[in-house]
Coordinates of C-alpha atoms in Angstrom, one line a residue:
Chain A
M8 CA 21.8 -28.9 -10.0
K9 CA 21.2 -27.1 -12.9
K10 CA 23.9 -25.8 -13.7
P11 CA 27.3 -27.3 -12.2
A12 CA 28.9 -23.5 -11.5
N13 CA 26.3 -23.5 -8.7
T14 CA 27.4 -26.4 -7.6
I15 CA 31.4 -25.5 -7.6
L16 CA 29.8 -21.8 -6.1
M17 CA 28.3 -24.1 -3.3
L18 CA 31.4 -26.2 -2.3
P19 CA 32.9 -24.0 0.1
A20 CA 29.1 -22.8 2.5
I21 CA 29.1 -26.8 2.0
T22 CA 32.1 -28.0 3.1
I23 CA 32.2 -25.2 5.9
L24 CA 28.8 -26.5 7.1
G25 CA 29.6 -30.4 6.3
A26 CA 32.9 -30.1 8.4
F27 CA 32.2 -27.9 11.3
F28 CA 28.0 -28.6 11.5
V29 CA 27.0 -31.7 10.0
V30 CA 30.2 -33.8 10.8
P31 CA 30.2 -32.4 14.5
L32 CA 26.4 -32.7 14.7
I33 CA 26.0 -36.4 14.1
W34 CA 29.0 -37.1 16.3
V35 CA 27.2 -35.8 19.1
V36 CA 23.6 -37.6 18.1
I37 CA 26.0 -40.9 18.4
L38 CA 27.4 -39.8 21.6
S39 CA 23.9 -39.6 23.0
F40 CA 23.7 -43.6 22.9
L41 CA 26.9 -44.3 24.4
T42 CA 28.3 -44.6 28.3
S43 CA 30.6 -42.9 30.1
G44 CA 32.7 -45.3 32.2
P45 CA 33.4 -44.8 35.7
T46 CA 36.3 -41.8 35.3
G47 CA 34.6 -40.4 32.2
E48 CA 35.8 -42.6 29.9
V49 CA 33.1 -42.7 26.5
Q50 CA 32.5 -46.4 25.6
N51 CA 32.1 -47.4 22.4
Q52 CA 28.5 -49.6 23.6
L53 CA 25.9 -48.4 22.1
T54 CA 22.5 -48.0 24.6
V55 CA 19.2 -45.9 24.7
S56 CA 19.7 -46.0 28.8
N57 CA 20.9 -42.0 28.1
Y58 CA 17.4 -41.5 27.5
A59 CA 15.5 -44.1 29.1
R60 CA 17.3 -42.1 31.9
F61 CA 16.0 -38.7 30.9
L62 CA 12.9 -39.5 30.6
T63 CA 11.8 -41.5 32.9
D64 CA 13.4 -39.4 35.7
S65 CA 11.4 -36.2 36.0
Y66 CA 13.9 -34.3 37.9
Y67 CA 15.2 -34.3 34.2
L68 CA 11.5 -34.5 32.6
Q69 CA 9.2 -32.0 34.7
D70 CA 12.5 -29.8 36.6
L71 CA 14.8 -28.8 33.4
L72 CA 13.0 -29.7 29.8
L73 CA 9.4 -28.7 30.7
R74 CA 10.5 -26.1 33.1
T75 CA 13.1 -25.0 30.2
I76 CA 10.3 -25.1 27.4
R77 CA 8.1 -22.8 30.0
L78 CA 10.1 -20.4 30.8
A79 CA 11.4 -19.9 26.8
A80 CA 7.5 -19.4 26.1
I81 CA 6.7 -17.3 28.7
A82 CA 9.6 -15.0 27.8
T83 CA 8.7 -15.7 24.1
V84 CA 4.6 -13.9 25.0
F85 CA 6.7 -11.0 26.5
S86 CA 9.1 -10.6 23.6
V87 CA 6.2 -11.1 21.0
A88 CA 4.0 -8.4 23.0
I89 CA 6.9 -5.8 23.4
G90 CA 8.3 -5.9 20.3
Y91 CA 5.0 -5.6 18.2
L92 CA 4.9 -2.5 19.9
G93 CA 8.2 -1.6 18.8
A94 CA 8.0 -2.6 15.6
F95 CA 4.7 -0.5 15.1
V96 CA 5.7 2.5 16.3
I97 CA 8.7 2.2 13.9
A98 CA 6.9 1.5 11.1
R99 CA 4.2 4.5 11.3
A100 CA 7.4 6.8 12.6
E101 CA 8.6 9.0 9.6
A102 CA 11.1 7.7 7.1
A103 CA 14.1 9.8 8.8
A104 CA 13.0 8.6 12.3
Q105 CA 13.2 5.0 11.8
T106 CA 16.6 4.4 10.6
W107 CA 17.4 6.1 13.7
L108 CA 14.9 4.2 15.5
V109 CA 16.1 0.6 13.8
M110 CA 19.9 1.2 15.2
L111 CA 18.8 2.2 18.3
V112 CA 17.1 -1.6 18.4
M113 CA 19.8 -2.9 16.9
L114 CA 22.0 -1.3 19.5
P115 CA 22.0 -4.2 22.1
L116 CA 23.2 -6.8 19.8
W117 CA 26.7 -4.7 19.1
V118 CA 27.1 -5.5 22.8
N119 CA 28.4 -8.7 24.4
L120 CA 25.9 -10.8 25.9
V121 CA 27.9 -11.6 28.6
V122 CA 28.4 -7.7 29.6
R123 CA 24.4 -7.1 28.3
T124 CA 23.6 -9.3 31.3
L125 CA 25.8 -9.0 34.2
S126 CA 24.9 -5.0 33.7
L127 CA 21.1 -6.3 34.0
M128 CA 21.9 -7.8 37.1
V129 CA 23.5 -4.3 38.8
V130 CA 20.3 -2.9 37.2
L131 CA 18.5 -5.5 39.1
G132 CA 20.5 -5.8 42.6
R133 CA 19.3 -5.3 45.4
N134 CA 21.0 -1.5 45.7
G135 CA 20.0 -1.2 42.3
P136 CA 17.9 1.5 40.5
V137 CA 15.2 -0.6 40.4
N138 CA 14.5 -1.5 44.1
Q139 CA 15.2 2.2 44.9
L140 CA 12.2 3.2 43.0
L141 CA 10.2 0.6 44.4
V142 CA 11.5 1.3 48.0
G143 CA 11.8 5.3 47.1
L144 CA 8.3 5.4 45.9
G145 CA 6.6 3.2 48.6
F146 CA 5.4 0.2 46.6
A147 CA 7.7 -1.7 48.8
D148 CA 9.2 -2.2 52.4
R149 CA 12.7 -3.3 51.5
P150 CA 14.4 -3.8 49.1
L151 CA 12.6 -7.1 46.5
Q152 CA 14.4 -10.5 45.5
L153 CA 14.3 -10.1 42.1
L154 CA 17.8 -11.7 40.6
Y155 CA 18.3 -15.5 41.0
N156 CA 14.4 -16.8 40.1
E157 CA 12.6 -17.8 36.9
T158 CA 11.2 -14.0 36.9
A159 CA 14.8 -12.6 36.4
V160 CA 16.0 -15.2 33.7
I161 CA 12.7 -14.4 31.8
I162 CA 13.6 -10.3 32.3
G163 CA 16.9 -11.4 30.6
M164 CA 15.7 -13.1 28.0
V165 CA 13.0 -11.6 27.3
Q166 CA 16.4 -8.5 27.0
V167 CA 17.6 -10.9 24.3
A168 CA 14.7 -11.1 21.8
V169 CA 13.0 -8.5 21.6
P170 CA 15.3 -6.7 19.2
F171 CA 15.2 -9.9 17.0
V172 CA 10.7 -9.7 17.0
V173 CA 11.2 -6.1 16.5
M174 CA 13.0 -6.5 13.2
S175 CA 10.9 -9.5 12.1
I176 CA 7.2 -8.0 12.6
F177 CA 8.5 -4.6 11.7
G178 CA 9.6 -5.9 7.7
V179 CA 6.3 -7.5 7.6
L180 CA 4.4 -4.1 8.8
Q181 CA 6.4 -2.0 6.5
S182 CA 5.2 -4.5 3.4
I183 CA 1.7 -3.4 4.5
P184 CA 0.1 -0.3 2.3
R185 CA -1.1 2.2 4.3
Q186 CA -4.0 2.7 2.0
L187 CA -5.3 -1.0 3.4
E188 CA -6.2 0.5 6.2
H189 CA -7.3 3.6 5.0
A190 CA -10.0 1.4 2.2
A191 CA -11.4 -0.1 6.3
M192 CA -11.6 3.3 7.2
T193 CA -13.9 4.8 3.7
V194 CA -16.3 2.0 4.9
G195 CA -16.7 3.1 8.6
A196 CA -14.0 1.6 10.8
T197 CA -12.3 3.5 13.4
P198 CA -8.9 3.2 13.6
L199 CA -8.7 0.8 16.0
S200 CA -10.5 -1.3 14.4
A201 CA -9.4 -0.9 10.9
F202 CA -5.9 -2.1 12.9
R203 CA -8.2 -5.1 14.1
R204 CA -9.3 -6.4 10.9
V205 CA -6.6 -5.8 8.4
T206 CA -3.1 -4.3 9.9
F207 CA -3.1 -6.7 12.3
P208 CA -4.0 -10.1 10.2
L209 CA -2.0 -9.4 7.6
S210 CA 1.3 -8.4 9.9
L211 CA 0.6 -12.2 11.5
P212 CA 3.1 -14.0 9.3
G213 CA 5.6 -11.6 11.0
V214 CA 4.4 -11.9 14.9
L215 CA 4.9 -15.9 13.9
A216 CA 8.2 -15.8 12.2
G217 CA 9.3 -13.2 15.4
S218 CA 7.8 -15.7 17.8
V219 CA 9.8 -18.6 16.4
L220 CA 13.5 -16.4 16.3
A221 CA 12.7 -15.4 19.5
F222 CA 10.9 -19.4 21.2
G223 CA 14.2 -20.4 19.1
I224 CA 16.8 -18.1 21.1
N225 CA 15.4 -17.9 24.5
V226 CA 15.5 -22.4 24.8
E227 CA 18.7 -22.4 24.0
S228 CA 19.6 -19.5 26.4
F229 CA 22.4 -19.8 28.2
V230 CA 24.5 -16.7 29.5
V231 CA 20.9 -15.5 30.6
P232 CA 20.3 -18.8 33.5
I233 CA 23.7 -19.2 34.1
L234 CA 23.8 -15.7 36.0
L235 CA 20.3 -14.3 36.2
G236 CA 19.2 -17.6 37.4
G237 CA 22.8 -17.8 39.5
G238 CA 22.7 -21.7 39.4
R239 CA 18.8 -22.1 41.3
V240 CA 16.7 -22.1 37.9
R241 CA 18.0 -25.5 36.2
F242 CA 17.6 -24.4 32.3
M243 CA 18.7 -27.6 29.0
S244 CA 22.0 -26.0 27.8
V245 CA 23.3 -25.3 31.7
A246 CA 22.6 -28.6 32.6
A247 CA 24.3 -30.2 29.7
Y248 CA 27.4 -27.8 30.4
E249 CA 27.1 -29.4 33.9
T250 CA 26.7 -32.7 32.9
A251 CA 29.7 -32.5 30.7
T252 CA 32.2 -30.7 33.0
I253 CA 31.3 -31.4 36.4
S254 CA 30.3 -34.9 36.1
N255 CA 32.3 -35.4 33.2
N256 CA 29.3 -37.5 31.2
L257 CA 29.6 -36.3 27.7
P258 CA 27.1 -39.0 26.0
F259 CA 24.2 -37.6 29.0
A260 CA 25.1 -34.0 28.5
A261 CA 25.0 -35.3 24.1
T262 CA 21.7 -36.6 25.2
I263 CA 20.5 -33.4 26.5
G264 CA 21.5 -31.2 23.7
V265 CA 19.7 -33.6 21.3
I266 CA 16.7 -33.5 23.4
L267 CA 16.8 -30.5 22.9
L268 CA 17.7 -30.0 19.6
I269 CA 14.4 -32.1 19.0
V270 CA 12.1 -29.3 20.9
T271 CA 13.7 -26.8 18.1
M272 CA 13.0 -28.8 15.4
G273 CA 9.8 -29.6 16.6
M274 CA 8.6 -25.5 17.5
L275 CA 10.2 -25.4 13.4
G276 CA 7.6 -27.5 11.7
I277 CA 5.5 -26.3 13.5
Y278 CA 5.6 -23.0 12.1
Q279 CA 6.4 -23.9 9.0
W280 CA 2.8 -25.5 9.4
A281 CA 1.9 -22.6 10.9
V282 CA 2.7 -20.2 7.9
R283 CA 1.7 -22.8 5.3
S284 CA -2.0 -22.0 6.6
A285 CA -1.3 -18.3 7.2
G286 CA 0.9 -18.0 4.0
R287 CA -2.1 -17.8 1.6
S288 CA -2.0 -13.9 2.0
T289 CA 1.3 -13.6 2.6
A290 CA 1.7 -14.7 -0.6
V291 CA -0.7 -12.0 -1.6
L292 CA 0.6 -9.3 -0.3
Q293 CA 3.8 -10.2 -1.9
A294 CA 2.5 -10.7 -5.3
S295 CA 0.8 -7.2 -4.8
Chain B
M6 CA -29.1 22.6 -4.7
H7 CA -25.5 21.0 -4.2
H8 CA -24.6 17.9 -2.7
I9 CA -21.0 18.4 -2.3
G10 CA -19.8 21.6 -1.3
V11 CA -16.1 22.8 -1.6
R12 CA -15.6 26.4 0.1
N13 CA -12.2 27.5 -0.1
I14 CA -10.1 24.6 0.3
I15 CA -6.6 25.3 0.8
K16 CA -4.3 23.1 1.1
N17 CA -0.6 23.2 1.9
W18 CA 2.8 20.9 2.5
G19 CA 5.4 23.1 3.8
A20 CA 6.2 25.4 1.9
F21 CA 4.0 24.0 -1.5
S22 CA 0.5 25.0 -1.4
A23 CA -1.3 21.9 -3.4
L24 CA -4.6 24.0 -3.3
K25 CA -4.9 27.1 -3.3
D26 CA -8.4 28.5 -2.5
V27 CA -10.7 26.0 -3.7
N28 CA -14.8 26.2 -4.4
L29 CA -17.1 23.8 -6.1
D30 CA -20.5 22.6 -6.7
V31 CA -21.7 19.4 -7.3
R32 CA -25.3 18.8 -7.5
E33 CA -27.1 15.8 -6.4
G34 CA -26.3 12.8 -9.2
E35 CA -23.9 14.5 -11.1
F36 CA -21.2 12.4 -12.4
L37 CA -18.4 15.3 -12.0
S38 CA -15.0 14.6 -13.5
I39 CA -11.8 16.5 -11.9
L40 CA -9.5 16.5 -14.7
G41 CA -5.4 17.3 -14.4
P42 CA -2.0 16.0 -14.5
S43 CA -0.6 14.2 -12.2
G44 CA 0.3 17.1 -9.4
C45 CA -2.6 19.4 -9.9
G46 CA -4.1 18.8 -6.6
K47 CA -7.2 16.6 -7.8
S48 CA -6.6 13.8 -6.0
T49 CA -5.5 15.8 -2.9
L50 CA -9.1 17.4 -3.3
L51 CA -10.7 14.2 -3.5
R52 CA -9.2 12.9 -0.3
I53 CA -9.9 16.1 1.3
I54 CA -13.4 15.3 0.3
A55 CA -13.2 11.7 1.7
G56 CA -11.2 13.2 5.2
L57 CA -8.2 10.9 3.9
E58 CA -6.7 13.9 4.2
E59 CA -7.4 17.4 6.4
P60 CA -7.5 20.6 4.8
S61 CA -5.4 23.6 5.6
G62 CA -7.9 26.1 5.4
G63 CA -11.3 25.8 4.0
E64 CA -15.2 23.9 4.8
I65 CA -16.8 20.7 3.2
F66 CA -20.2 20.0 3.0
I67 CA -21.8 16.6 2.5
A68 CA -25.7 16.6 1.9
G69 CA -26.0 19.7 3.7
Q70 CA -23.8 18.7 6.6
N71 CA -20.9 20.3 7.2
V72 CA -18.4 17.6 7.9
T73 CA -15.0 19.3 7.6
L74 CA -14.3 18.0 11.2
D75 CA -15.6 14.6 10.9
P76 CA -13.2 11.7 11.0
V77 CA -13.1 9.7 7.4
W78 CA -15.6 7.1 8.9
K79 CA -18.5 8.9 9.9
R80 CA -18.1 10.2 6.6
K81 CA -21.4 8.4 4.2
I82 CA -19.2 8.3 1.7
G83 CA -18.0 5.0 -1.0
F84 CA -14.5 5.2 -2.3
V85 CA -12.4 3.2 -4.5
F86 CA -8.9 3.5 -4.8
Q87 CA -6.2 3.9 -8.0
N88 CA -5.0 0.5 -7.0
F89 CA -8.3 -0.8 -5.7
A90 CA -6.8 -1.6 -2.0
L91 CA -8.5 -5.2 -1.5
W92 CA -7.8 -6.4 1.7
P93 CA -5.7 -9.5 0.8
H94 CA -7.2 -11.9 3.6
L95 CA -10.4 -11.6 2.7
T96 CA -12.7 -13.0 0.1
V97 CA -14.5 -11.5 -2.3
F98 CA -17.6 -11.6 0.0
R99 CA -15.8 -10.5 3.2
N100 CA -14.0 -7.4 1.2
V101 CA -17.6 -5.8 0.7
S102 CA -19.7 -7.2 4.1
M103 CA -16.7 -5.0 6.3
G104 CA -18.7 -2.2 6.1
L105 CA -22.0 -4.0 7.2
E106 CA -20.4 -5.8 10.1
L107 CA -19.2 -2.5 11.2
R108 CA -22.7 -1.0 11.8
K109 CA -23.7 -4.5 12.5
T110 CA -25.8 -5.6 10.3
E111 CA -28.3 -8.1 10.8
K112 CA -26.5 -11.4 9.3
A113 CA -29.3 -12.9 6.6
E114 CA -29.8 -8.8 5.7
L115 CA -26.0 -8.3 5.0
Y116 CA -25.8 -11.9 2.8
N117 CA -28.9 -10.0 0.7
R118 CA -26.8 -7.1 0.2
V119 CA -23.4 -8.5 -0.5
M120 CA -25.1 -10.5 -2.8
E121 CA -26.7 -7.8 -4.6
A122 CA -23.8 -5.6 -4.9
L123 CA -21.8 -8.3 -5.8
R124 CA -24.1 -9.1 -8.9
M125 CA -24.2 -5.7 -9.4
V126 CA -20.7 -6.0 -10.7
Q127 CA -21.7 -9.8 -11.8
L128 CA -19.3 -11.3 -9.9
E129 CA -22.0 -13.1 -7.5
A130 CA -20.7 -16.2 -8.9
L131 CA -16.9 -15.1 -7.2
A132 CA -17.4 -14.6 -4.1
D133 CA -15.9 -17.0 -2.2
R134 CA -12.4 -16.2 -4.5
L135 CA -9.3 -14.7 -2.4
P136 CA -8.6 -10.8 -4.8
A137 CA -5.6 -12.6 -5.5
Q138 CA -7.2 -14.9 -8.1
L139 CA -8.9 -12.1 -10.0
S140 CA -7.8 -10.0 -12.6
G141 CA -7.4 -6.2 -12.5
G142 CA -10.8 -5.7 -14.2
Q143 CA -12.5 -8.7 -11.4
Q144 CA -10.7 -6.7 -9.0
Q145 CA -11.9 -3.2 -9.6
R146 CA -16.0 -4.5 -9.5
V147 CA -14.6 -5.9 -6.3
A148 CA -13.9 -2.4 -5.5
L149 CA -16.7 -0.8 -6.8
A150 CA -19.1 -3.4 -4.8
R151 CA -17.3 -2.3 -1.9
A152 CA -18.0 1.3 -2.0
I153 CA -22.1 0.8 -3.2
V154 CA -23.2 -1.8 -0.7
L155 CA -24.0 1.2 2.2
K156 CA -25.4 3.5 -0.5
P157 CA -23.0 5.9 0.5
A158 CA -24.4 9.6 0.4
V159 CA -21.7 10.7 -2.7
L160 CA -19.2 8.1 -4.4
L161 CA -15.6 9.1 -4.9
L162 CA -13.6 7.2 -7.2
D163 CA -9.5 8.1 -7.2
E164 CA -8.1 7.6 -11.2
P165 CA -10.1 3.9 -11.0
L166 CA -9.5 2.9 -13.8
S167 CA -6.1 3.6 -14.4
A168 CA -4.3 0.6 -13.5
L169 CA -6.6 -1.1 -16.5
D170 CA -5.5 -2.1 -20.1
K171 CA -7.3 -0.1 -22.9
N172 CA -10.6 -2.5 -23.7
L173 CA -11.1 -3.6 -20.1
R174 CA -11.0 0.6 -19.7
Q175 CA -13.7 1.7 -21.6
D176 CA -15.7 -1.6 -20.8
M177 CA -15.1 -0.7 -17.1
Q178 CA -16.6 2.8 -17.9
V179 CA -19.9 2.3 -20.2
E180 CA -20.3 -0.1 -16.4
L181 CA -19.8 2.5 -13.9
K182 CA -21.8 5.2 -16.1
A183 CA -24.5 2.5 -15.8
L184 CA -24.2 1.5 -12.7
Q185 CA -23.7 5.6 -11.4
Q186 CA -27.4 6.2 -13.3
T187 CA -29.8 3.4 -12.2
L188 CA -28.5 4.0 -8.2
G189 CA -28.6 7.6 -9.0
L190 CA -25.1 8.8 -7.0
T191 CA -23.5 12.0 -6.9
T192 CA -20.1 11.2 -8.1
I193 CA -17.0 12.7 -8.4
F194 CA -13.9 10.8 -10.7
V195 CA -11.1 11.8 -10.9
T196 CA -8.9 11.6 -13.4
H197 CA -5.6 12.5 -15.8
D198 CA -7.2 11.1 -19.0
Q199 CA -9.2 13.3 -20.7
E200 CA -11.6 11.3 -23.1
E201 CA -12.5 9.3 -20.0
A202 CA -13.8 12.9 -18.0
L203 CA -15.4 14.0 -21.3
S204 CA -17.4 10.4 -21.9
L205 CA -18.3 9.8 -18.7
S206 CA -18.9 13.1 -16.8
D207 CA -21.7 15.4 -16.5
R208 CA -19.4 18.2 -15.7
V209 CA -16.2 18.2 -15.7
V210 CA -13.9 20.4 -13.5
V211 CA -9.9 21.3 -14.7
M212 CA -7.3 21.9 -12.7
N213 CA -4.1 23.2 -12.8
K214 CA -1.5 24.0 -10.0
G215 CA -4.0 23.8 -7.1
V216 CA -6.5 25.9 -9.2
I217 CA -9.8 25.5 -11.2
E218 CA -9.3 26.4 -14.4
Q219 CA -13.0 25.9 -16.0
L220 CA -15.7 24.1 -14.6
G221 CA -18.5 23.0 -17.3
T222 CA -20.1 20.5 -19.7
P223 CA -18.3 18.4 -21.5
D224 CA -18.7 20.3 -24.7
A225 CA -17.8 23.8 -23.1
I226 CA -15.0 22.1 -22.3
Y227 CA -13.9 20.4 -25.0
N228 CA -15.3 23.4 -27.7
Q229 CA -15.3 26.6 -25.9
P230 CA -11.9 26.5 -23.4
V231 CA -11.4 29.7 -21.5
S232 CA -7.4 28.9 -21.8
E233 CA -4.5 27.9 -23.5
Y234 CA -3.9 25.1 -20.7
V235 CA -7.8 23.6 -20.8
A236 CA -8.1 24.5 -24.3
G237 CA -4.1 21.3 -24.8
F238 CA -5.0 20.0 -22.1
V239 CA -8.6 18.5 -22.9
G240 CA -7.9 17.6 -26.5
E241 CA -5.5 18.2 -29.2
A242 CA -4.7 21.9 -30.2
C243 CA -3.1 24.4 -32.7
F244 CA -3.0 27.5 -31.0
F245 CA -2.1 31.3 -33.3
E246 CA -1.5 34.2 -32.0
G247 CA -2.4 37.2 -33.8
R248 CA -4.7 40.6 -33.8
I249 CA -7.7 40.9 -34.9
E250 CA -8.7 42.2 -38.1
G251 CA -11.9 42.9 -40.1
N252 CA -15.6 44.3 -40.6
G253 CA -18.8 43.0 -40.1
Q254 CA -19.2 39.5 -39.1
A255 CA -16.0 37.5 -41.1
K256 CA -13.1 38.4 -38.9
T257 CA -9.4 36.8 -39.2
L258 CA -6.5 37.2 -36.8
R259 CA -3.0 38.5 -38.9
L260 CA -0.4 36.2 -38.1
S261 CA 3.2 37.7 -37.7
D262 CA 4.0 35.7 -41.1
G263 CA 0.4 38.1 -42.8
T264 CA -1.3 35.0 -43.3
A265 CA -4.8 35.2 -41.6
V266 CA -6.8 32.8 -40.0
P267 CA -11.0 33.1 -39.6
I268 CA -11.9 33.4 -35.9
R269 CA -15.0 33.1 -34.2
G270 CA -15.8 33.6 -30.3
N271 CA -17.8 35.4 -28.1
G272 CA -16.7 39.3 -27.2
I273 CA -14.0 39.4 -30.4
Q274 CA -12.6 43.4 -30.6
V275 CA -11.2 44.5 -34.1
G276 CA -7.9 45.4 -33.5
Q277 CA -6.8 43.5 -30.6
S278 CA -4.5 41.0 -29.7
A279 CA -5.9 37.3 -29.4
V280 CA -5.0 33.5 -29.6
A281 CA -7.2 31.8 -31.2
F282 CA -6.7 27.5 -31.7
V283 CA -8.2 24.8 -33.7
R284 CA -9.3 20.9 -33.5
P285 CA -7.1 18.8 -35.8
E286 CA -10.9 17.7 -36.9
W287 CA -11.8 21.6 -37.6
I288 CA -9.5 21.3 -40.3
D289 CA -9.8 21.5 -44.4
L290 CA -6.4 21.1 -46.2
N291 CA -6.9 22.6 -49.4
K292 CA -3.7 21.7 -52.6
L293 CA -2.7 25.1 -53.0
D294 CA -3.1 24.8 -56.9
I295 CA -6.7 25.0 -56.3
S296 CA -6.8 26.6 -53.0
L297 CA -9.8 28.9 -52.0
S298 CA -8.7 31.1 -49.4
P299 CA -5.8 32.9 -50.4
G300 CA -3.5 34.4 -47.5
S301 CA -4.5 31.3 -45.5
P302 CA -1.1 29.8 -43.5
Q303 CA 0.6 27.4 -46.0
G304 CA 2.2 24.0 -44.2
T305 CA 4.1 20.9 -45.7
I306 CA 2.5 17.3 -45.2
E307 CA 4.9 15.6 -42.9
R308 CA 3.4 12.2 -43.1
L309 CA -0.2 10.2 -42.8
M310 CA -0.1 8.7 -39.3
F311 CA -2.8 5.3 -39.6
F312 CA -4.4 4.6 -36.4
G313 CA -7.0 2.0 -37.7
Q314 CA -10.3 3.3 -37.4
S315 CA -9.2 7.0 -38.4
S316 CA -6.2 8.9 -39.8
D317 CA -3.7 12.2 -38.5
Y318 CA -2.3 14.3 -41.3
L319 CA 1.6 15.3 -39.6
V320 CA 2.0 19.3 -41.3
R321 CA 4.8 21.0 -41.0
L322 CA 4.1 25.0 -40.5
G323 CA 6.8 26.8 -39.8
D324 CA 8.9 25.5 -36.6
R325 CA 5.6 23.9 -35.8
Q326 CA 3.4 20.5 -36.7
L327 CA 0.2 20.0 -36.2
R328 CA -2.0 17.7 -37.1
V329 CA -4.5 17.3 -38.8
K330 CA -7.8 14.7 -39.7
Y331 CA -8.1 12.8 -42.0
K332 CA -11.3 12.9 -44.4
S333 CA -12.3 11.1 -46.9
D334 CA -13.7 13.2 -48.7
G335 CA -10.7 15.6 -48.4
P336 CA -8.7 15.2 -51.6
R337 CA -5.8 12.5 -51.3
L338 CA -2.6 14.3 -49.8
A339 CA 1.0 12.9 -49.7
P340 CA 4.3 13.5 -48.3
G341 CA 5.7 16.7 -49.3
D342 CA 3.1 18.7 -50.6
T343 CA 1.9 22.4 -50.2
V344 CA -1.5 22.2 -48.3
A345 CA -4.0 25.9 -47.5
L346 CA -4.7 25.4 -44.0
C347 CA -8.9 26.0 -44.3
C348 CA -10.4 26.4 -40.4
V349 CA -11.9 28.9 -38.7
A350 CA -10.0 29.1 -35.5
R351 CA -11.7 29.8 -32.0
V352 CA -10.6 32.8 -30.0
L353 CA -9.9 32.2 -26.5
P354 CA -10.9 34.6 -23.7
G355 CA -9.1 37.3 -22.0
N356 CA -6.2 36.8 -24.8
G357 CA -6.3 33.7 -23.8
A358 CA -3.5 33.8 -20.9
A359 CA -3.3 31.2 -19.3
S360 CA -0.8 32.1 -16.6

């Protein structure tokens, strides 16, 4: 706090964050240590039984938590791979085309997530274009079951995460001078090995940022697993929602939420550590 | 025998032609500078020789081979970029070794050659540093080591010293020249700094608007420029326009104000109109009352500019101002003094028409 004026200017933000984020979050954490009565009323009695129940039951641990992490991780890998290609193409496009390509990437974000996911259901449905194409070209005898399974959920999550990955990698690629690749070519590197030895390592901070962003978004997916999973693919956020509304067990729903939060925070921690060890090269780029 | 051959090179950027039919031969082991203002096409020409830019027409030869269609990575060149272009994520050692790694050089040989290159630029102690931990001059040396470690057929330098401050630049000039001579490297050095070009080079190319204006030794470029453009770009010059008069050996240029300047030069013909120029150090100033040269141009001392090791008089001559080197054996002059200019101007060939 160097200047009192700064503190005053920050007050509105602190107030809003405090009232609508920090306090409810603390309440959720407290709630996760309480229990629910037979009719769903919260009982003011501190206990760790919710956590014990979650962590000892292989259904919650394996079928719910591990599946959530696994699907989010797989979707993240695909998102980063697809996003990197997109970001690279945009970074190497001419300045005039760049603006349009960035707009194109951002376009899906202007469409409501539910609408986007519903349209994906049409695309992947029994009579959707994908199945028509597969059958029409003879790759399949009859329409495949593309919906209501893990693949569908992964496709949905990738679709959501890719724009964010593209933007975070694009930013880093833009900041790497092309001259560094040219310099590699002057010492005998082909364009491919110049990319592999120079541009790619220097773009890793963007890959890291993009993958954390993608994982964070994917692991908290709600609309995608509900719609594309059709209730058959168990997912943390969906389970929390159902526990709170259908089972009317608010404390256990809070527990699921807190565990999900811890997983996300853990990922962020690993990210911070990774960035700090890769940070030397980023700092160098920004300095030059 | 040329070592680098530039044949009829043309480069167009849309409607703008950056290089207009450039021809150039660089001899083996020669240090050749390409000098010109920004936008004259000098860097484009260097990048075309390196293969970093494709010419719109013409051919490039390196060591007798037509390399016009070869990509950069197949040409045996060393290239030093203006802003060094070191790889920030690699140590000094790895920056220098990458070219050898790409050639699958055996480990012990790779180590020896990298360390030898670093020793040549006096950086072997800093091999494990990252570029960001080095000063500008040290980064420059790494870039140089990276270029020479592969023992290239030619060394191409794109304004490599312009990012350094003045003292460091002068030190690096000396080192660069020594290194080039030790290795006997054919070198093309692009610069906009005429002193740098004159002091380092065996020969200098002066470029203007995509065309080579003059190619010659530093002495020829400075003392016998072929055009007003070269004379003005390579050093300080004051131009006189007039008609050639005289008989026998002593010829003068009669100016429009009636004064006359003694001239020298090749192919001077009495009666012709011509342009002649003088350098600041060619001029003697005489106080008017003791003038020994009646009819010579007269001016007024405006001020004395002190630079430390030397000083210049600024002299007002009609509607223009010219610089005259202060000479310790000359008369002491003060602002306001009227002086006669005593000099022999050099006539530019072909009426000195630059464009």
